[in-house]
Short mmCIF file of N, CA and C in Angstrom, two decimals:
data_model
loop_
_atom_site.label_atom_id
_atom_site.label_comp_id
_atom_site.label_asym_id
_atom_site.label_seq_id
_atom_site.Cartn_x
_atom_site.Cartn_y
_atom_site.Cartn_z
N UNK A 342 86.08 -9.22 165.96
CA UNK A 342 86.50 -8.61 167.21
C UNK A 342 86.09 -7.13 167.19
N UNK A 343 85.10 -6.72 167.99
CA UNK A 343 84.71 -5.32 168.06
C UNK A 343 85.83 -4.46 168.66
N UNK A 344 86.01 -3.31 168.05
CA UNK A 344 86.98 -2.33 168.51
C UNK A 344 86.22 -1.03 168.77
N UNK A 345 86.19 -0.59 170.02
CA UNK A 345 85.47 0.62 170.39
C UNK A 345 86.49 1.71 170.71
N UNK A 346 86.43 2.80 169.96
CA UNK A 346 87.35 3.91 170.16
C UNK A 346 86.56 5.05 170.80
N UNK A 347 86.99 5.47 171.98
CA UNK A 347 86.30 6.54 172.71
C UNK A 347 87.22 7.75 172.80
N UNK A 348 86.79 8.84 172.23
CA UNK A 348 87.52 10.11 172.38
C UNK A 348 86.89 10.84 173.54
N UNK A 349 87.73 11.27 174.46
CA UNK A 349 87.24 11.88 175.70
C UNK A 349 88.13 13.07 176.04
N UNK A 350 87.53 14.07 176.63
CA UNK A 350 88.30 15.25 177.02
C UNK A 350 89.34 14.87 178.05
N UNK A 351 90.56 15.27 177.82
CA UNK A 351 91.66 14.94 178.73
C UNK A 351 91.35 15.44 180.14
N UNK A 352 91.67 14.61 181.12
CA UNK A 352 91.48 15.00 182.50
C UNK A 352 90.56 14.07 183.27
N UNK A 353 89.89 13.15 182.57
CA UNK A 353 89.05 12.19 183.27
C UNK A 353 89.94 11.18 184.00
N UNK A 354 89.52 10.77 185.15
CA UNK A 354 90.33 9.87 185.97
C UNK A 354 90.38 8.46 185.39
N UNK A 355 91.40 7.72 185.79
CA UNK A 355 91.51 6.32 185.37
C UNK A 355 90.32 5.52 185.89
N UNK A 356 89.87 5.83 187.09
CA UNK A 356 88.71 5.15 187.67
C UNK A 356 87.48 5.33 186.78
N UNK A 357 87.26 6.53 186.28
CA UNK A 357 86.12 6.80 185.41
C UNK A 357 86.26 6.06 184.09
N UNK A 358 87.47 6.06 183.52
CA UNK A 358 87.69 5.35 182.26
C UNK A 358 87.49 3.84 182.45
N UNK A 359 87.96 3.32 183.57
CA UNK A 359 87.76 1.89 183.87
C UNK A 359 86.28 1.54 183.88
N UNK A 360 85.48 2.39 184.50
CA UNK A 360 84.05 2.13 184.59
C UNK A 360 83.37 2.24 183.23
N UNK A 361 83.74 3.23 182.46
CA UNK A 361 83.19 3.36 181.11
C UNK A 361 83.54 2.14 180.28
N UNK A 362 84.79 1.73 180.32
CA UNK A 362 85.24 0.56 179.55
C UNK A 362 84.49 -0.70 180.00
N UNK A 363 84.30 -0.85 181.29
CA UNK A 363 83.57 -2.01 181.80
C UNK A 363 82.15 -2.05 181.27
N UNK A 364 81.48 -0.90 181.32
CA UNK A 364 80.08 -0.86 180.87
C UNK A 364 79.95 -1.05 179.37
N UNK A 365 80.84 -0.43 178.61
CA UNK A 365 80.81 -0.59 177.15
C UNK A 365 81.07 -2.05 176.79
N UNK A 366 82.05 -2.65 177.43
CA UNK A 366 82.38 -4.06 177.18
C UNK A 366 81.18 -4.95 177.49
N UNK A 367 80.53 -4.71 178.62
CA UNK A 367 79.35 -5.49 179.00
C UNK A 367 78.26 -5.38 177.93
N UNK A 368 77.98 -4.15 177.50
CA UNK A 368 76.91 -3.93 176.52
C UNK A 368 77.21 -4.60 175.19
N UNK A 369 78.42 -4.41 174.67
CA UNK A 369 78.78 -5.00 173.39
C UNK A 369 78.78 -6.52 173.49
N UNK A 370 79.29 -7.04 174.58
CA UNK A 370 79.33 -8.48 174.78
C UNK A 370 77.92 -9.07 174.77
N UNK A 371 77.02 -8.42 175.47
CA UNK A 371 75.64 -8.90 175.55
C UNK A 371 74.93 -8.84 174.19
N UNK A 372 75.00 -7.71 173.52
CA UNK A 372 74.28 -7.53 172.26
C UNK A 372 74.88 -8.36 171.13
N UNK A 373 76.22 -8.39 171.05
CA UNK A 373 76.89 -9.11 169.97
C UNK A 373 77.07 -10.60 170.28
N UNK A 374 76.72 -10.98 171.51
CA UNK A 374 76.88 -12.37 171.96
C UNK A 374 78.31 -12.86 171.75
N UNK A 375 79.23 -12.05 172.26
CA UNK A 375 80.65 -12.35 172.18
C UNK A 375 81.25 -12.36 173.58
N UNK A 376 82.34 -13.10 173.77
CA UNK A 376 83.01 -13.05 175.07
C UNK A 376 83.65 -11.68 175.29
N UNK A 377 83.72 -11.25 176.52
CA UNK A 377 84.31 -9.95 176.84
C UNK A 377 85.74 -9.83 176.34
N UNK A 378 86.46 -10.94 176.32
CA UNK A 378 87.87 -10.93 175.89
C UNK A 378 88.02 -10.59 174.41
N UNK A 379 86.92 -10.63 173.66
CA UNK A 379 86.98 -10.33 172.23
C UNK A 379 86.74 -8.85 171.94
N UNK A 380 86.49 -8.06 172.97
CA UNK A 380 86.12 -6.66 172.79
C UNK A 380 87.24 -5.74 173.26
N UNK A 381 87.64 -4.87 172.36
CA UNK A 381 88.72 -3.92 172.66
C UNK A 381 88.10 -2.54 172.86
N UNK A 382 88.55 -1.84 173.89
CA UNK A 382 88.12 -0.46 174.15
C UNK A 382 89.38 0.38 174.28
N UNK A 383 89.45 1.45 173.50
CA UNK A 383 90.62 2.33 173.53
C UNK A 383 90.15 3.76 173.76
N UNK A 384 90.82 4.44 174.66
CA UNK A 384 90.53 5.85 174.92
C UNK A 384 91.56 6.74 174.25
N UNK A 385 91.09 7.81 173.65
CA UNK A 385 91.98 8.85 173.12
C UNK A 385 91.67 10.12 173.90
N UNK A 386 92.65 10.59 174.66
CA UNK A 386 92.49 11.84 175.41
C UNK A 386 92.74 13.01 174.47
N UNK A 387 91.79 13.93 174.43
CA UNK A 387 91.91 15.12 173.59
C UNK A 387 91.98 16.34 174.51
N UNK A 388 92.92 17.22 174.25
CA UNK A 388 93.05 18.42 175.07
C UNK A 388 91.94 19.42 174.73
N UNK A 389 91.58 20.25 175.68
CA UNK A 389 90.52 21.23 175.50
C UNK A 389 90.75 22.16 174.30
N UNK A 390 92.00 22.60 174.04
CA UNK A 390 92.20 23.47 172.87
C UNK A 390 91.98 22.74 171.54
N UNK A 391 92.02 21.41 171.54
CA UNK A 391 91.84 20.64 170.31
C UNK A 391 90.43 20.09 170.15
N UNK A 392 89.54 20.38 171.09
CA UNK A 392 88.17 19.87 171.05
C UNK A 392 87.23 21.05 170.77
N UNK A 393 86.52 20.97 169.67
CA UNK A 393 85.64 22.06 169.26
C UNK A 393 84.17 21.66 169.36
N UNK A 394 83.36 22.59 169.85
CA UNK A 394 81.92 22.43 169.88
C UNK A 394 81.32 23.76 169.41
N UNK A 395 80.50 23.71 168.39
CA UNK A 395 79.89 24.93 167.87
C UNK A 395 80.90 25.92 167.32
N UNK A 396 82.02 25.40 166.83
CA UNK A 396 83.04 26.27 166.23
C UNK A 396 84.00 26.90 167.23
N UNK A 397 83.83 26.60 168.50
CA UNK A 397 84.72 27.15 169.53
C UNK A 397 85.35 25.99 170.29
N UNK A 398 86.57 26.22 170.75
CA UNK A 398 87.21 25.17 171.55
C UNK A 398 86.48 25.05 172.88
N UNK A 399 86.52 23.89 173.45
CA UNK A 399 85.92 23.65 174.76
C UNK A 399 86.59 24.57 175.78
N UNK A 400 87.88 24.77 175.59
CA UNK A 400 88.64 25.65 176.50
C UNK A 400 88.05 27.06 176.51
N UNK A 401 87.77 27.61 175.33
CA UNK A 401 87.22 28.97 175.24
C UNK A 401 85.76 29.02 175.67
N UNK A 402 85.03 27.94 175.44
CA UNK A 402 83.62 27.90 175.83
C UNK A 402 83.45 27.93 177.34
N UNK A 403 84.43 27.36 178.05
CA UNK A 403 84.35 27.31 179.52
C UNK A 403 84.66 28.64 180.16
N UNK A 404 85.34 29.51 179.42
CA UNK A 404 85.74 30.78 180.04
C UNK A 404 84.75 31.89 179.77
#
């Protein structure tokens, strides 16, 4: 059973997450030749102060 863990910056809409999960599920199902029901997708929302890129938080990079 594939388990896909997606870390994403907090604030993305449920609609966007639904679409990402749908597409990821489709791709894994097709490549792994597994039924969609066997694929788990989990989102972890990360706040901007806890997300670092290039040694700076995303929050500070935006300002």
